[in-house]
Short mmCIF file of C-alpha atoms and ligand atoms in Angstrom, two decimals:
data_model
loop_
_atom_site.label_atom_id
_atom_site.label_comp_id
_atom_site.label_asym_id
_atom_site.label_seq_id
_atom_site.Cartn_x
_atom_site.Cartn_y
_atom_site.Cartn_z
CA UNK A 1 77.23 94.54 99.07
CA UNK A 2 79.55 91.62 99.46
CA UNK A 3 82.35 92.49 102.08
CA UNK A 4 85.81 91.46 100.84
CA UNK A 5 88.79 90.53 102.88
CA UNK A 6 91.77 92.54 102.58
CA UNK A 7 95.27 91.98 101.74
CA UNK A 8 97.88 94.74 101.90
CA UNK A 9 100.50 95.21 99.50
CA UNK A 10 103.55 97.17 100.20
CA UNK A 11 104.60 98.93 96.77
CA UNK A 12 105.32 102.35 95.22
CA UNK A 13 103.81 101.07 91.95
CA UNK A 14 100.04 101.62 91.50
CA UNK A 15 99.97 99.49 88.26
CA UNK A 16 101.21 96.36 90.06
CA UNK A 17 98.25 97.15 92.61
CA UNK A 18 95.77 97.25 89.96
CA UNK A 19 97.01 94.01 88.26
CA UNK A 20 96.87 92.13 91.32
CA UNK A 21 93.78 93.49 92.49
CA UNK A 22 91.94 92.41 89.57
CA UNK A 23 92.92 88.81 89.95
CA UNK A 24 92.41 88.58 93.75
CA UNK A 25 88.95 89.96 93.31
CA UNK A 26 88.09 86.62 91.76
CA UNK A 27 88.75 84.81 95.12
CA UNK A 28 87.08 87.46 97.11
CA UNK A 29 90.00 89.50 98.44
CA UNK A 30 90.63 93.34 97.97
CA UNK A 31 93.94 94.54 97.72
CA UNK A 32 95.20 97.96 99.46
CA UNK A 33 98.58 99.67 99.19
CA UNK A 34 100.00 100.22 102.64
CA UNK A 35 102.84 102.37 103.76
CA UNK A 36 105.96 100.27 104.61
CA UNK A 37 109.51 101.13 104.77
CA UNK A 38 110.94 101.77 101.19
CA UNK A 39 113.75 99.21 100.98
CA UNK A 40 116.18 99.74 98.06
CA UNK A 41 116.94 96.03 97.54
CA UNK A 42 118.13 94.68 94.14
CA UNK A 43 119.09 90.99 93.58
CA UNK A 44 117.51 87.47 93.69
CA UNK A 45 113.96 88.06 93.24
CA UNK A 46 112.93 85.55 95.94
CA UNK A 47 115.19 86.90 98.64
CA UNK A 48 114.22 90.25 97.96
CA UNK A 49 110.44 89.73 98.09
CA UNK A 50 110.73 87.60 101.03
CA UNK A 51 112.80 90.08 103.01
CA UNK A 52 110.60 92.97 102.29
CA UNK A 53 107.56 91.14 103.07
CA UNK A 54 109.03 90.14 106.54
CA UNK A 55 109.84 93.94 107.26
CA UNK A 56 106.49 95.19 105.98
CA UNK A 57 104.77 92.34 108.16
CA UNK A 58 106.88 93.26 111.33
CA UNK A 59 105.86 96.98 110.85
CA UNK A 60 102.01 96.59 109.96
CA UNK A 61 101.20 93.31 111.69
CA UNK A 62 98.80 92.70 108.79
CA UNK A 63 98.93 90.26 106.15
CA UNK A 64 100.86 91.83 103.52
CA UNK A 65 102.32 91.02 100.09
CA UNK A 66 105.36 92.32 98.37
CA UNK A 67 105.98 91.40 94.36
CA UNK A 68 109.34 91.62 93.01
CA UNK A 69 109.74 91.27 89.26
CA UNK A 70 112.24 91.36 86.37
CA UNK A 71 112.79 91.21 82.74
CA UNK A 72 115.21 88.51 81.53
CA UNK A 73 116.58 88.97 78.07
CA UNK A 74 118.15 85.58 76.47
CA UNK A 75 120.79 87.36 74.24
CA UNK A 76 121.91 89.60 77.07
CA UNK A 77 122.40 86.54 79.28
CA UNK A 78 119.43 87.44 81.46
CA UNK A 79 120.17 91.26 81.69
CA UNK A 80 118.62 93.28 83.35
CA UNK A 81 116.98 90.43 85.45
CA UNK A 82 116.81 91.33 89.17
CA UNK A 83 118.21 94.79 88.26
CA UNK A 84 115.14 95.78 85.99
CA UNK A 85 114.11 98.71 88.10
CA UNK A 86 117.49 100.42 88.22
CA UNK A 87 117.93 99.74 84.59
CA UNK A 88 114.57 101.14 83.78
CA UNK A 89 115.40 104.26 85.58
CA UNK A 90 118.93 104.64 84.12
CA UNK A 91 119.05 103.60 80.47
CA UNK A 92 115.48 102.72 80.03
CA UNK A 93 113.72 101.39 77.04
CA UNK A 94 115.71 103.12 74.73
CA UNK A 95 118.90 101.94 76.17
CA UNK A 96 117.67 98.32 76.02
CA UNK A 97 116.69 98.77 72.31
CA UNK A 98 120.09 99.97 71.69
CA UNK A 99 121.75 96.83 73.27
CA UNK A 100 119.46 94.77 71.15
CA UNK A 101 120.10 96.36 67.99
CA UNK A 102 121.10 93.91 65.22
CA UNK A 103 120.37 91.07 67.67
CA UNK A 104 118.03 88.71 65.78
CA UNK A 105 117.27 86.27 68.91
CA UNK A 106 114.58 88.46 70.58
CA UNK A 107 113.41 85.94 73.31
CA UNK A 108 113.08 87.25 76.89
CA UNK A 109 110.80 86.64 79.88
CA UNK A 110 109.38 88.36 82.56
CA UNK A 111 109.31 86.74 85.97
CA UNK A 112 107.48 87.75 89.35
CA UNK A 113 107.55 86.48 92.94
CA UNK A 114 104.99 87.30 95.27
CA UNK A 115 105.82 86.91 99.11
CA UNK A 116 102.86 86.75 101.44
CA UNK A 117 103.76 87.45 104.95
CA UNK A 118 101.12 86.45 107.44
CA UNK A 119 100.82 85.07 110.98
CA UNK A 120 102.32 81.72 110.28
CA UNK A 121 105.59 82.93 108.18
CA UNK A 122 106.01 83.91 104.54
CA UNK A 123 104.84 81.97 101.38
CA UNK A 124 106.14 82.57 98.05
CA UNK A 125 104.21 82.48 94.62
CA UNK A 126 105.84 82.70 91.28
CA UNK A 127 104.97 83.05 87.64
CA UNK A 128 106.69 83.37 84.36
CA UNK A 129 106.00 85.01 80.91
CA UNK A 130 107.82 84.01 77.73
CA UNK A 131 107.69 86.55 74.96
CA UNK A 132 110.07 88.69 73.01
CA UNK A 133 111.57 92.23 72.52
CA UNK A 134 110.02 94.24 69.68
CA UNK A 135 111.94 96.47 67.73
CA UNK A 136 110.12 99.69 68.45
CA UNK A 137 108.10 100.58 71.44
CA UNK A 138 104.44 100.15 71.00
CA UNK A 139 101.55 101.22 73.08
CA UNK A 140 100.86 103.49 76.07
CA UNK A 141 99.48 101.46 78.66
CA UNK A 142 100.91 99.77 81.66
CA UNK A 143 104.33 100.52 82.88
CA UNK A 144 108.11 100.02 82.72
CA UNK A 145 109.11 97.80 79.90
CA UNK A 146 105.59 97.03 78.72
CA UNK A 147 106.05 98.87 75.21
CA UNK A 148 108.74 96.56 74.27
CA UNK A 149 107.43 93.31 75.41
CA UNK A 150 105.10 90.99 73.57
CA UNK A 151 104.17 87.94 75.24
CA UNK A 152 103.98 84.57 73.36
CA UNK A 153 100.55 83.87 71.81
CA UNK A 154 99.81 87.59 71.20
CA UNK A 155 100.70 90.04 68.38
CA UNK A 156 100.15 93.11 70.88
CA UNK A 157 102.86 94.58 73.40
CA UNK A 158 101.69 94.63 77.16
CA UNK A 159 101.52 98.24 76.54
CA UNK A 160 98.76 97.70 73.93
CA UNK A 161 96.61 95.78 76.25
CA UNK A 162 94.06 96.60 78.90
CA UNK A 163 94.95 95.22 82.42
CA UNK A 164 92.33 92.21 81.87
CA UNK A 165 94.11 91.18 78.59
CA UNK A 166 97.72 91.57 80.13
CA UNK A 167 96.65 89.26 82.92
CA UNK A 168 95.82 86.62 80.41
CA UNK A 169 99.35 86.26 79.84
CA UNK A 170 101.36 88.04 82.53
CA UNK A 171 103.88 86.82 85.15
CA UNK A 172 102.28 88.80 87.73
CA UNK A 173 98.76 87.44 86.91
CA UNK A 174 100.13 83.80 87.13
CA UNK A 175 101.84 84.45 90.57
CA UNK A 176 98.54 86.30 91.95
CA UNK A 177 96.38 83.09 90.75
CA UNK A 178 98.71 80.88 92.80
CA UNK A 179 98.09 82.98 95.58
CA UNK A 180 94.37 83.01 95.18
CA UNK A 181 94.52 79.10 95.10
CA UNK A 182 96.86 78.97 98.20
CA UNK A 183 94.06 81.38 100.17
CA UNK A 184 91.24 79.28 98.98
CA UNK A 185 93.11 75.95 100.16
CA UNK A 186 94.06 77.41 103.43
CA UNK A 187 90.68 79.05 104.12
CA UNK A 188 91.99 82.49 104.08
CA UNK A 189 94.50 84.24 106.32
P1 LIG B 201 108.01 98.28 94.06
O1 LIG B 201 109.34 97.72 94.16
O2 LIG B 201 107.77 99.65 94.83
O3 LIG B 201 107.09 97.36 94.16
P2 LIG B 201 108.71 98.65 91.17
O4 LIG B 201 108.09 99.31 89.95
O5 LIG B 201 110.32 99.33 91.73
O6 LIG B 201 107.83 98.91 92.40
P3 LIG B 201 110.25 96.20 90.98
O7 LIG B 201 111.22 96.49 92.16
O8 LIG B 201 109.45 94.78 91.17
O9 LIG B 201 108.86 97.17 90.92
O10 LIG B 201 110.86 96.41 89.58
C1 LIG B 201 110.64 95.67 88.44
C2 LIG B 201 111.02 96.55 87.24
O11 LIG B 201 110.97 95.61 86.11
C3 LIG B 201 110.03 97.80 87.13
O12 LIG B 201 110.41 98.93 87.54
C4 LIG B 201 109.66 97.50 85.61
O13 LIG B 201 110.66 98.42 84.87
C5 LIG B 201 110.04 96.16 85.24
N1 LIG B 201 108.91 95.35 85.29
C6 LIG B 201 108.37 94.53 86.19
N2 LIG B 201 107.17 93.96 85.90
C7 LIG B 201 106.81 94.41 84.76
C8 LIG B 201 105.61 94.49 83.89
O14 LIG B 201 104.55 93.85 84.11
N3 LIG B 201 105.72 95.39 82.63
C9 LIG B 201 106.62 96.13 82.58
N4 LIG B 201 107.55 96.25 83.24
C10 LIG B 201 107.80 95.51 84.33
#
């Protein structure tokens, strides 16, 4: 059996773990969730990820990543953006579809920031996925706003895709691939 190095991830979201794990496997790392203080932070994705990863590293003393992501809808001036987790919990998918009722411009993008905290500091990796908000939810896989987001280049929503297919397009997979390249260039951590 090939022994893999481990990167820990501080998150309450197992879907994130699975998506990032599937990418990091390609560069020889396993990803394991770790208990870290739950920080109810919202705001600028880079700042939130950087701060949360710094705190997680100070508690665990192990190389750890935190990922922060958001859905930015053009016709709503970028809403819900950095407040996506709160908006998902409050008005949810139905609320977003109501806000989008009658709006022709359905363009949106997902953005992901992964902060890796390690012995020499914190390094950020980012990814963006352009797409559109569909009129009705479709699919039952994934999480969050997946049933209403269709990435550019596909006719399926994220919720109609297996992880491997979502990872062809997704913001998180792009950030995770950048993390893989960094790990390879820096001979691991
Ligand atoms: P942790 O903070 O514990 O990692 P979380 O689910 O709260 O988990 P975020 O703070 O990054 O994650 O919240 C981002 C929200 O944006 C999330 O709750 C989803 O509603 C939405 N979101 C982010 N990435 C998504 C994706 O790939 N598919 C669907 N929705 C996504």
